[in-house]
Amino acid sequence: MTRSGAVWESMLDQSEQRAVTRRVRYGADYNPEQWPRAVWEEDVRLMGEAGVDLVTVGVFSWALLEPKEGLYSFDWLRDVLDLLAGAGIGVDLATPTAAPPAWLSARYLDVLPVDRTGVRYSYGSRQSICICSPTYREKVGAIVTRLVAEVGDHEAIEMWHVHNEYACHVPYCYCDHHGRAFRQWLVRRYGSLDAINQAWGTTFWSQSYTDLDQVVPPRMTAAVANPALELDYKRFCSDAFLEEFLEERAILKAARPELLLTTNFMGLYKPLDYFRWAAQVDIVSTDNYTDPATAEWQMRSAMDYDVVRGLNKKVPWMVMEQAPTRVNWRPHNVPKGPGHMRTMSYQAIARGATGVLFFQWRASRKGAEMFHSAMVSHAGTASPVWSEVVALGKELAGLEDLMSAPVEAKVAIVHSWPNWWAVESPVQPAGDLSVADQLFWVYRPLYEAGVTVDFCSPDECLDRYEAVLVPSLYLLSEPQAANLVSYVEAGGTVVVSFWSGIVDEHDAVYLGPYGGPLRPLMGCDVLDVAPIPVGETLEFQWDSGENGVGDFWADVLAERDGQVVARITRGALSGRPVVVETTYGRGRTYYVGCRLGPNALAHLFARVPALRGKTSVQPGSGVERVVRVGDDARYEFLINHSAEERKIDVAAHGLELLTGMELGSFVALKPAGVAIIRHAGIAPLRRTG
Ligand code: GAL
């Protein structure tokens, strides 16, 4: 067993409680096939210097492993694994199926995907795959089976890594294989053609199907396609990739069931329903390439990590890829600033990551990503990034005792992929409503107040949370709504925003005032909706007399059994409610009929204890705060993303783990400074009832 192999063991022992490794895993995608053997020796030596203990190998190596159909070559891979094992470096061994070799599509054209207009993609890059192609599936089965047979029992292997970023470049294929598989999927889902017609409302525009074969993928159409069909096609495509993943998984698990298995996700990525996917992995892993050139990138990155952590709350998660400094695939690739590779790695660890890996170990000389940053850049160890890499590796090696402490989150944000697919459709009242923006709208003030959130699916039990936010959950089934209603009945607090509870799982409108099965939580009637012209605002007044503004959207609300907390003061809707509070069972709800501006949202959140934040971290200060709670200590992470030094009051005296210093009542953090304060003996603040 490798040095690092022993580390995962402790994790598996505690698999029921988001168990983790004893130390943070550190490493990268390692692509030795791009280099002569002499470089491999140097790689392994430098990995030792940097404290690397886990590398992903083989992701894009199909053409080398099977240079001709049925002709295999594994000696080079065996040598790489031997070298790594000899140095005590664990391997996350990837199946090479995300980059099929040239010979495959040259001989079997149908492995290439077809776009909406009927154009077939060409070979010449990676991920040109029709996931429903029987030939692709057969060839994948063969290479994965062979991989396992040739090197599967190698001592270096600690993890299975299936494929790479499923659906990354071509999430939707519209070929005949897809058409056939879609029809089979529909029969499994609905049972009969009548049920399909019913679910899709095909009497509209004379779209009734009289034979299943008439149902085709939503290819190029003259006008907007049936939105319910589009929604099911997205469900189907996510499931089609998942089905292929499960085939690869079965081969790997049959050989080495004891190894952790993952596939790298892409955070908040629209085409795949990651809640369904995450149920099938032993460790959730994600790739994070938030653009450092965008405003609030640290916040958006934090949100991504919180989403990923919540996908499967029973298994650990890790960062499989991040850029050491810059990527090369945006039009203008700004690097991370000095120290940001470290702060962003600590952001992940604060939010529960069990490992931080990079893309990639050594910068390529050639190919599509030759100007992407790497742990070892073109300038080699002389590059400033190398000193950052080595320093971080050393520091992480010392961070053992907090790794089993879960992240403290008492607030949940509800998110669902089918909702995302349905609500961002061209048939909507506001086609520019973005789910990611809606999530960020409510996430941002909480992040700034140091309140950590979990993201939950609407199917999940929410009892452990003190407050739950429901931003624009347009598509909601009756059981999902009942889940939210019973959470409130039992004493929870929910904030529901506009455009929630509008349609059922088939994208059919719940009739009556909008809200359907969520209406008990609304306290008012949503009679109609009125998107606000871009650049204009909605003005209102709180019951306390203060004025507030919102934008983007206004519900046309009529009072019912709730208490009006804010009322519109100008324009056609003047006098109508815009925020309504209701008690329901033992709980409480707030219904919000527009997109409240930042101050107004803060005003509303101040009414809900769990949303207030009890921290000394000032909104806007650029300091990120997260707490992990162990059995005998709390770990308070403070990360200064701002360009100024910040002095932060800390919750209690404690030991700062990175410097080993005892702290009094505050800590001073330089720009890009990080503190992890261990507050020993403080009873975990877990919700008990
Ligand atoms: C990821 C991918 C890697 C590499 C990286 C570059 O999406 O998994 O293989 O391409 O991006 O940023």
XYZ file of C-alpha atoms and ligand atoms in Angstrom:
701
model
C 0.000 0.000 0.000
C 1.251 3.504 -0.786
C 1.895 6.072 1.913
C -1.225 7.935 0.948
C -3.303 4.778 0.575
C -3.425 4.489 4.337
C -4.970 7.924 4.505
C -8.185 7.007 2.754
C -8.673 4.014 5.036
C -9.542 6.173 7.979
C -12.084 7.822 5.752
C -13.826 4.645 4.771
C -14.115 3.582 8.399
C -16.401 6.511 9.114
C -18.244 6.614 5.830
C -21.585 7.450 7.371
C -20.662 10.921 8.583
C -19.108 12.889 5.776
C -15.905 11.303 6.852
C -12.675 12.634 5.515
C -9.004 11.897 5.166
C -6.521 12.543 7.938
C -4.769 15.123 5.805
C -5.670 17.261 2.855
C -4.776 15.485 -0.365
C -2.609 17.555 -2.689
C -1.771 17.042 -6.326
C -2.825 17.413 -9.928
C -3.741 15.862 -13.242
C -0.527 14.192 -14.317
C -0.024 13.619 -18.043
C 3.378 11.899 -18.372
C 2.463 10.672 -21.861
C 3.309 14.180 -23.093
C 6.932 13.867 -21.916
C 10.021 11.699 -22.371
C 10.873 9.323 -19.549
C 13.698 11.464 -18.198
C 11.128 14.073 -17.308
C 9.069 11.505 -15.353
C 11.970 11.003 -12.947
C 12.204 14.731 -12.397
C 8.445 14.956 -11.983
C 8.422 12.458 -9.164
C 11.307 14.190 -7.431
C 9.553 17.563 -7.674
C 6.278 16.067 -6.504
C 8.093 14.996 -3.357
C 9.386 18.543 -2.916
C 5.902 19.969 -3.301
C 4.257 17.478 -0.941
C 2.104 16.026 -3.732
C 0.444 12.799 -2.617
C -2.297 12.185 -5.199
C -2.249 12.501 -8.985
C -4.843 11.744 -11.640
C -3.313 9.643 -14.372
C -4.494 8.458 -17.757
C -7.384 10.861 -18.403
C -6.585 11.426 -22.072
C -4.506 8.377 -22.902
C -6.832 6.170 -24.970
C -4.839 6.603 -28.187
C -1.661 5.447 -26.444
C -3.302 2.589 -24.569
C -5.073 1.283 -27.678
C -3.129 2.624 -30.669
C -5.076 0.418 -33.053
C -8.463 -1.132 -32.584
C -7.971 -4.129 -30.295
C -4.201 -3.609 -29.998
C -3.191 -2.574 -26.528
C -0.079 -1.048 -24.987
C 0.048 -0.717 -21.214
C 3.748 -1.001 -20.422
C 4.302 2.739 -20.304
C 1.397 3.181 -17.874
C 2.703 0.357 -15.683
C 6.073 2.140 -15.555
C 4.432 5.401 -14.533
C 2.464 3.672 -11.790
C 5.607 1.896 -10.532
C 7.461 5.174 -10.375
C 4.683 6.893 -8.459
C 4.193 3.979 -6.068
C 7.917 3.953 -5.404
C 7.692 7.582 -4.326
C 4.613 6.984 -2.150
C 2.351 9.018 -4.433
C -1.193 7.741 -4.752
C -2.953 7.511 -8.101
C -6.462 8.442 -9.054
C -6.601 6.271 -12.165
C -8.845 7.622 -14.893
C -10.650 5.795 -17.631
C -9.613 7.438 -20.909
C -13.088 7.585 -22.396
C -13.467 11.376 -22.666
C -11.012 11.548 -25.556
C -11.561 8.743 -28.061
C -8.735 8.039 -30.511
C -8.787 9.127 -34.154
C -9.175 5.569 -35.441
C -12.518 5.188 -33.697
C -14.479 7.880 -35.531
C -12.553 7.313 -38.761
C -14.016 3.816 -38.835
C -17.322 4.320 -36.977
C -18.722 7.716 -37.879
C -21.717 7.310 -35.590
C -19.590 7.772 -32.465
C -19.496 11.471 -33.335
C -22.317 13.666 -32.022
C -24.811 15.627 -34.137
C -25.895 19.166 -33.315
C -29.424 20.601 -33.300
C -29.199 21.555 -36.961
C -28.200 18.051 -38.041
C -24.495 18.783 -38.533
C -22.191 16.006 -37.345
C -19.170 17.117 -35.307
C -15.799 16.260 -36.682
C -12.824 14.546 -35.046
C -9.893 16.687 -33.933
C -10.403 17.534 -30.294
C -11.715 15.761 -27.202
C -15.256 14.872 -26.112
C -16.635 14.528 -29.637
C -18.861 11.757 -28.386
C -22.362 10.518 -28.997
C -22.991 8.938 -25.620
C -25.840 6.804 -27.019
C -23.770 5.316 -29.843
C -23.725 1.521 -29.370
C -20.257 1.449 -30.947
C -18.881 4.016 -28.512
C -20.378 2.087 -25.610
C -18.913 -1.189 -26.830
C -15.456 0.294 -27.318
C -15.595 1.976 -23.916
C -16.483 -1.366 -22.352
C -13.472 -2.924 -24.067
C -10.883 -0.309 -23.081
C -12.095 -0.017 -19.487
C -12.143 -3.810 -19.078
C -8.636 -3.981 -20.489
C -7.415 -1.135 -18.264
C -8.630 -3.002 -15.212
C -7.123 -6.291 -16.396
C -3.741 -4.777 -17.214
C -3.098 -2.432 -14.303
C -6.183 -2.522 -12.067
C -4.441 -4.307 -9.221
C -1.481 -1.936 -9.128
C -0.570 -0.821 -5.615
C -0.366 2.839 -6.641
C -4.085 3.069 -7.405
C -6.178 4.623 -4.685
C -9.170 5.876 -6.590
C -11.092 5.304 -9.784
C -11.758 8.400 -11.843
C -14.393 7.766 -14.491
C -14.175 9.705 -17.784
C -13.608 13.465 -17.458
C -16.175 16.213 -16.978
C -19.097 14.355 -18.494
C -21.025 16.469 -21.019
C -18.524 19.300 -20.827
C -18.228 20.250 -24.475
C -21.215 18.507 -26.100
C -24.029 18.139 -23.590
C -26.712 17.474 -26.195
C -26.604 15.260 -29.242
C -29.590 15.033 -31.593
C -28.707 11.976 -33.694
C -30.866 8.962 -34.425
C -29.227 6.899 -31.639
C -30.371 9.599 -29.272
C -33.829 9.582 -30.844
C -34.172 5.842 -30.253
C -32.846 5.977 -26.713
C -35.069 8.978 -25.939
C -38.179 7.051 -26.995
C -37.174 4.096 -24.816
C -36.576 6.467 -21.908
C -40.028 8.011 -22.478
C -41.706 4.615 -22.446
C -39.983 3.805 -19.154
C -41.054 7.151 -17.700
C -44.618 7.373 -18.966
C -45.692 3.847 -19.936
C -47.795 4.879 -22.947
C -48.039 7.324 -25.818
C -51.239 8.700 -24.314
C -49.410 9.554 -21.132
C -46.656 11.293 -23.115
C -49.222 13.354 -25.061
C -50.943 14.191 -21.816
C -47.741 15.200 -20.008
C -46.543 17.390 -22.869
C -49.912 19.040 -23.589
C -49.569 18.165 -27.264
C -52.996 19.466 -28.233
C -51.273 22.862 -28.334
C -50.160 23.682 -31.917
C -51.510 20.347 -33.115
C -48.542 18.380 -31.789
C -50.325 15.149 -30.775
C -48.304 12.017 -31.507
C -50.094 8.962 -32.892
C -47.045 6.721 -33.086
C -44.034 6.683 -30.758
C -41.658 6.849 -33.738
C -42.955 10.342 -34.512
C -41.214 11.554 -31.360
C -37.791 12.927 -32.275
C -35.157 14.929 -30.378
C -35.874 18.680 -30.284
C -33.887 19.493 -33.414
C -34.073 22.733 -35.381
C -37.690 23.914 -35.436
C -39.380 26.872 -37.105
C -40.676 28.310 -33.852
C -40.237 27.449 -30.200
C -40.401 23.716 -29.491
C -42.738 22.226 -26.919
C -41.185 23.250 -23.560
C -42.248 20.026 -21.839
C -40.510 18.000 -24.548
C -37.397 20.172 -24.219
C -37.470 19.614 -20.459
C -37.739 15.851 -20.833
C -34.944 15.878 -23.409
C -32.678 17.552 -20.870
C -33.679 14.995 -18.241
C -33.036 12.226 -20.745
C -29.605 13.520 -21.825
C -28.449 13.829 -18.206
C -29.660 10.258 -17.627
C -28.037 8.981 -20.838
C -24.620 10.188 -19.684
C -25.342 8.734 -16.254
C -26.212 5.367 -17.766
C -22.867 5.271 -19.569
C -21.086 6.327 -16.361
C -22.780 3.453 -14.512
C -21.530 0.979 -17.124
C -17.943 2.124 -16.599
C -18.453 2.172 -12.857
C -19.714 -1.414 -12.854
C -16.530 -2.652 -14.556
C -14.265 -0.775 -12.142
C -16.218 -1.706 -9.028
C -16.323 -5.357 -10.014
C -12.524 -5.366 -10.028
C -11.708 -3.254 -6.969
C -14.865 -2.458 -4.991
C -12.818 -1.163 -2.068
C -11.441 1.804 -4.040
C -13.231 5.127 -3.908
C -14.819 6.024 -7.223
C -15.519 9.471 -8.580
C -16.080 11.456 -11.727
C -15.180 15.132 -11.804
C -18.163 17.494 -11.773
C -18.120 21.139 -12.831
C -19.832 22.816 -9.892
C -23.016 24.565 -10.810
C -23.173 23.052 -14.279
C -26.545 23.146 -15.970
C -26.715 20.109 -18.304
C -26.289 17.357 -15.677
C -28.565 16.801 -12.697
C -25.738 16.392 -10.200
C -28.077 15.470 -7.342
C -28.859 12.279 -9.277
C -25.226 11.770 -10.240
C -23.757 12.359 -6.798
C -25.788 9.476 -5.395
C -23.605 7.171 -7.522
C -20.108 8.214 -6.413
C -18.068 7.434 -3.294
C -16.525 10.879 -3.234
C -17.870 13.943 -5.011
C -15.173 15.805 -6.899
C -15.369 19.069 -8.768
C -13.360 21.322 -11.062
C -13.389 25.019 -10.266
C -12.317 27.601 -12.808
C -14.086 30.707 -11.535
C -12.700 33.654 -13.482
C -10.460 35.855 -11.278
C -11.221 38.748 -13.625
C -14.886 38.837 -12.610
C -16.244 40.792 -9.699
C -17.020 38.711 -6.641
C -15.201 35.665 -7.987
C -14.345 34.443 -4.500
C -18.027 34.534 -3.535
C -19.083 32.711 -6.675
C -16.406 30.128 -6.072
C -17.587 29.676 -2.475
C -21.129 29.175 -3.744
C -19.923 26.541 -6.181
C -18.220 24.671 -3.359
C -21.293 24.849 -1.147
C -23.368 23.455 -4.015
C -20.898 20.617 -4.521
C -20.703 19.785 -0.803
C -24.469 19.442 -0.690
C -24.883 17.135 -3.675
C -24.469 14.001 -1.581
C -24.304 14.796 2.103
C -23.206 11.287 3.046
C -19.900 11.263 1.175
C -16.819 13.487 1.241
C -15.888 15.881 -1.523
C -12.704 17.247 -3.015
C -11.418 19.722 -5.586
C -10.213 17.610 -8.486
C -9.027 20.531 -10.602
C -8.321 24.230 -10.213
C -5.864 26.448 -12.057
C -2.658 27.340 -10.213
C -2.882 30.804 -11.769
C -4.615 31.264 -15.138
C -6.455 29.220 -17.728
C -5.944 29.637 -21.473
C -9.424 29.103 -22.817
C -11.060 32.446 -22.127
C -10.496 35.338 -24.546
C -8.352 37.133 -21.935
C -6.879 34.972 -19.205
C -6.144 36.912 -16.055
C -4.021 35.062 -13.479
C -4.884 34.675 -9.824
C -3.132 37.367 -7.801
C -0.240 36.702 -5.424
C -1.370 34.351 -2.666
C -4.725 33.644 -4.294
C -3.907 30.072 -5.158
C -3.473 29.584 -1.415
C -6.550 31.536 -0.312
C -8.737 29.739 -2.821
C -7.383 26.388 -1.679
C -8.219 27.289 1.912
C -11.655 28.381 0.801
C -12.241 24.839 -0.405
C -10.830 23.301 2.761
C -12.906 25.626 4.945
C -15.958 24.420 3.057
C -15.085 20.800 3.665
C -12.834 19.705 0.794
C -10.689 16.676 1.562
C -8.238 17.455 -1.195
C -7.106 20.275 -3.472
C -5.714 19.212 -6.818
C -4.793 21.233 -9.860
C -4.902 21.055 -13.583
C -2.178 20.200 -14.326
C 1.142 19.075 -12.887
C 3.483 20.173 -15.687
C 2.618 22.769 -18.335
C 2.380 21.211 -21.806
C 4.723 22.239 -24.610
C 2.175 21.616 -27.312
C -1.503 21.221 -27.817
C -4.674 23.068 -26.983
C -3.700 23.829 -23.393
C -0.018 24.649 -23.715
C -0.537 28.100 -22.194
C -2.642 26.910 -19.275
C -0.922 27.389 -15.924
C 0.483 24.370 -14.103
C 2.209 23.524 -10.838
C 5.442 23.254 -12.833
C 5.259 25.983 -15.441
C 7.333 26.456 -18.611
C 9.961 28.321 -16.585
C 10.188 25.327 -14.241
C 11.029 25.813 -10.582
C 12.170 29.387 -11.254
C 8.578 30.468 -11.759
C 6.922 32.227 -8.774
C 4.080 29.732 -8.877
C 6.487 26.951 -7.902
C 7.344 28.587 -4.567
C 3.627 29.022 -3.881
C 3.016 25.388 -4.759
C 5.770 24.143 -2.447
C 4.767 26.433 0.415
C 1.125 25.356 0.243
C 2.055 21.674 0.110
C 4.141 22.051 3.282
C 1.416 23.917 5.093
C -1.321 21.449 4.189
C 0.748 18.544 5.449
C 0.401 20.005 8.942
C -3.380 20.318 8.909
C -4.424 16.958 10.232
C -6.728 17.311 13.160
C -9.546 19.330 11.625
C -10.200 17.023 8.711
C -12.977 15.063 10.380
C -14.899 18.212 11.384
C -18.048 18.842 9.305
C -18.867 22.322 8.024
C -21.417 24.139 10.165
C -24.429 25.177 8.067
C -27.792 26.001 9.586
C -29.314 27.560 6.503
C -30.267 25.815 3.269
C -30.890 27.095 -0.231
C -33.111 24.868 -2.343
C -31.969 24.164 -5.877
C -33.135 21.732 -8.523
C -31.860 20.928 -11.971
C -35.269 20.263 -13.551
C -36.328 23.676 -12.258
C -33.224 25.205 -13.821
C -33.976 23.580 -17.161
C -37.627 24.555 -17.147
C -37.395 28.126 -15.924
C -34.638 29.223 -18.288
C -36.807 28.620 -21.310
C -37.683 31.022 -24.120
C -41.395 30.715 -23.350
C -41.108 32.394 -19.951
C -42.407 35.858 -18.937
C -38.747 36.776 -18.335
C -36.438 34.761 -20.560
C -33.513 36.469 -18.836
C -34.250 34.963 -15.438
C -31.046 33.136 -14.542
C -31.094 30.445 -11.889
C -27.430 31.005 -11.043
C -28.194 34.713 -10.507
C -31.219 33.927 -8.366
C -29.174 31.580 -6.186
C -26.384 34.155 -5.905
C -28.897 36.885 -5.063
C -29.772 35.184 -1.771
C -26.352 33.573 -1.243
C -24.328 36.759 -1.351
C -25.605 38.525 1.801
C -25.229 35.314 3.773
C -21.661 34.798 2.582
C -20.888 38.380 3.543
C -22.326 37.886 7.011
C -20.296 34.719 7.531
C -23.414 32.507 7.412
C -22.587 29.248 5.649
C -25.309 27.531 3.662
C -25.939 24.048 2.397
C -27.611 23.601 -0.959
C -30.419 21.050 -0.895
C -32.654 19.377 -3.392
C -36.384 19.943 -2.830
C -36.682 16.195 -2.199
C -34.404 16.259 0.823
C -35.404 16.309 4.476
C -34.741 19.867 5.656
C -35.317 19.407 9.376
C -31.723 20.106 10.378
C -31.868 23.699 9.083
C -33.076 26.753 10.984
C -34.013 28.580 7.797
C -34.541 27.563 4.186
C -34.414 29.872 1.150
C -36.402 29.087 -1.967
C -35.404 31.437 -4.792
C -37.596 31.115 -7.907
C -38.392 27.425 -7.600
C -40.736 27.586 -10.567
C -40.979 23.829 -11.132
C -42.030 21.919 -8.063
C -43.854 18.617 -7.761
C -46.609 18.195 -5.190
C -44.459 15.908 -2.964
C -41.617 18.455 -3.090
C -43.987 21.235 -2.075
C -45.381 19.024 0.710
C -41.800 18.565 1.939
C -41.376 22.327 2.291
C -44.806 22.811 3.822
C -44.219 20.141 6.456
C -40.803 21.631 7.265
C -42.527 24.930 8.100
C -45.376 23.208 9.914
C -42.816 21.611 12.212
C -41.254 24.966 13.093
C -38.910 25.904 10.244
C -38.587 29.300 8.597
C -38.809 29.621 4.820
C -38.208 32.580 2.524
C -39.882 31.983 -0.848
C -39.238 34.305 -3.753
C -41.340 35.203 -6.787
C -41.912 32.667 -9.547
C -42.032 29.675 -7.236
C -44.496 26.796 -7.308
C -45.703 27.751 -10.776
C -45.644 24.397 -12.615
C -45.633 20.696 -11.839
C -42.938 18.243 -12.958
C -44.366 18.252 -16.502
C -44.114 22.037 -16.793
C -47.917 22.348 -16.519
C -49.199 25.418 -14.675
C -50.925 24.931 -11.309
C -54.214 26.791 -11.795
C -55.717 29.355 -9.466
C -53.568 32.160 -8.129
C -49.945 31.144 -8.797
C -48.083 29.036 -6.258
C -49.980 25.739 -6.496
C -49.082 23.492 -3.585
C -46.808 26.194 -2.132
C -49.726 28.582 -1.588
C -50.051 27.713 2.123
C -46.604 29.298 2.577
C -47.355 32.463 0.649
C -49.928 34.259 2.787
C -51.115 36.196 -0.275
C -52.457 35.499 -3.762
C -50.182 35.882 -6.792
C -52.722 37.036 -9.370
C -50.265 37.827 -12.142
C -46.651 38.752 -12.787
C -45.068 41.870 -14.263
C -41.359 41.747 -15.210
C -39.864 45.199 -14.726
C -38.107 46.929 -17.638
C -34.335 46.620 -17.417
C -32.850 49.608 -15.594
C -36.088 50.462 -13.725
C -36.799 49.792 -10.083
C -39.774 48.961 -7.912
C -40.207 51.214 -4.910
C -41.832 50.113 -1.686
C -42.078 50.878 1.998
C -41.477 48.512 4.904
C -43.923 48.324 7.806
C -41.214 50.065 9.858
C -41.558 53.123 7.600
C -38.246 52.695 5.768
C -38.179 52.758 1.996
C -36.805 49.970 -0.144
C -36.197 49.137 -3.790
C -36.236 46.041 -5.894
C -35.947 45.311 -9.585
C -36.356 42.746 -12.344
C -39.794 41.484 -11.442
C -43.012 42.404 -9.657
C -45.769 40.057 -8.629
C -49.315 41.347 -8.724
C -50.233 40.351 -5.179
C -53.559 40.390 -3.362
C -53.706 40.224 0.417
C -54.876 36.999 2.009
C -54.074 35.583 5.452
C -50.484 36.867 5.808
C -49.226 40.080 7.267
C -47.992 42.656 4.770
C -44.405 43.564 5.618
C -43.705 45.809 2.635
C -46.021 47.583 0.205
C -45.362 49.060 -3.247
C -45.426 52.875 -3.202
C -45.200 53.898 -6.857
C -46.451 52.946 -10.266
C -49.283 50.782 -11.478
C -48.974 48.340 -8.576
C -48.871 51.038 -5.882
C -50.555 49.890 -2.672
C -50.100 46.200 -3.381
C -48.030 44.000 -1.061
C -44.519 42.988 -2.093
C -43.300 41.142 1.031
C -45.701 39.096 3.141
C -45.053 37.252 6.411
C -47.167 34.304 7.479
C -47.167 31.907 10.397
C -47.952 28.382 9.405
C -48.090 25.518 11.892
C -45.197 26.133 14.258
C -43.157 27.880 11.574
C -42.990 31.103 9.650
C -42.641 32.123 6.033
C -41.751 35.225 4.064
C -42.995 35.607 0.529
C -41.049 38.064 -1.626
C -42.712 39.345 -4.801
C -39.761 41.086 -6.480
C -35.981 40.942 -6.563
C -35.163 42.945 -3.460
C -32.129 45.197 -3.766
C -29.143 44.437 -1.494
C -30.280 46.742 1.318
C -33.823 45.486 1.185
C -32.680 41.885 1.260
C -30.489 42.636 4.283
C -33.510 44.313 5.888
C -35.596 41.192 5.358
C -32.890 38.774 6.504
C -32.450 40.811 9.683
C -35.915 39.577 10.733
C -34.774 35.954 10.697
C -32.255 35.055 13.426
C -30.559 32.301 11.408
C -29.990 34.668 8.477
C -28.532 37.517 10.506
C -25.092 36.147 11.215
C -23.526 36.638 14.611
C -20.105 37.389 13.368
C -17.834 40.332 13.590
C -17.073 39.965 9.898
C -18.372 43.096 8.232
C -20.309 42.727 4.975
C -18.209 44.226 2.210
C -14.931 43.721 4.095
C -13.867 40.916 1.781
C -13.307 38.555 4.705
C -14.710 35.061 4.318
C -15.639 33.168 7.451
C -16.587 29.508 7.745
C -16.730 27.239 10.775
C -16.095 23.510 10.917
C -17.268 21.721 14.022
C -15.387 18.718 15.397
C -16.212 16.577 18.398
C -14.044 18.542 20.765
C -13.292 21.785 18.955
C -14.604 24.366 16.531
C -12.371 25.542 13.691
C -12.991 29.092 12.571
C -11.589 29.861 9.103
C -10.979 33.510 8.256
C -9.740 34.405 4.783
C -8.951 37.956 3.761
C -9.759 38.346 0.059
C -9.484 42.131 0.213
C -6.500 44.270 -0.714
C -6.335 45.792 2.797
C -5.203 44.442 6.135
C -8.233 43.448 8.247
C -8.516 43.207 11.996
C -11.208 40.706 12.903
C -12.700 39.956 16.297
C -12.742 36.234 16.854
C -15.478 34.266 18.547
C -13.287 33.120 21.442
C -9.665 32.565 22.365
C -7.982 29.847 20.414
C -4.919 28.447 18.722
C -4.215 29.631 15.196
C -3.162 26.493 13.373
C -1.049 27.942 10.564
C 1.209 30.013 12.835
C 0.839 27.972 16.034
C 0.080 31.190 17.935
C -2.435 31.572 20.759
C -4.891 34.323 19.848
C -6.637 36.768 22.100
C -9.791 38.490 21.020
C -8.828 39.432 17.471
C -6.687 38.466 14.552
C -5.022 40.795 12.016
C -4.942 39.437 8.485
C -2.831 40.884 5.711
C -4.241 40.832 2.143
C -4.545 37.168 1.126
C -4.073 36.230 4.779
C -5.643 33.090 6.219
C -6.257 32.087 9.820
C -7.642 28.818 11.119
C -8.481 29.197 14.760
C -9.029 26.112 16.862
C -11.426 26.842 19.689
C -10.980 23.814 21.887
C -13.583 22.475 24.265
C -16.434 24.459 22.795
C -19.487 22.282 22.573
C -20.628 21.822 18.991
C -23.571 24.085 18.265
C -25.760 21.564 16.535
C -29.474 22.008 16.223
C -31.224 19.581 18.520
C -34.896 19.828 17.786
C -10.994 21.116 -17.308
C -10.594 19.765 -17.864
C -9.095 19.607 -17.949
C -8.480 20.833 -18.542
C -8.876 22.025 -17.721
C -8.269 23.310 -18.213
O -12.268 21.472 -17.675
O -11.111 18.721 -17.090
O -8.790 18.471 -18.718
O -8.929 20.973 -19.843
O -10.260 22.171 -17.792
O -8.756 24.415 -17.507
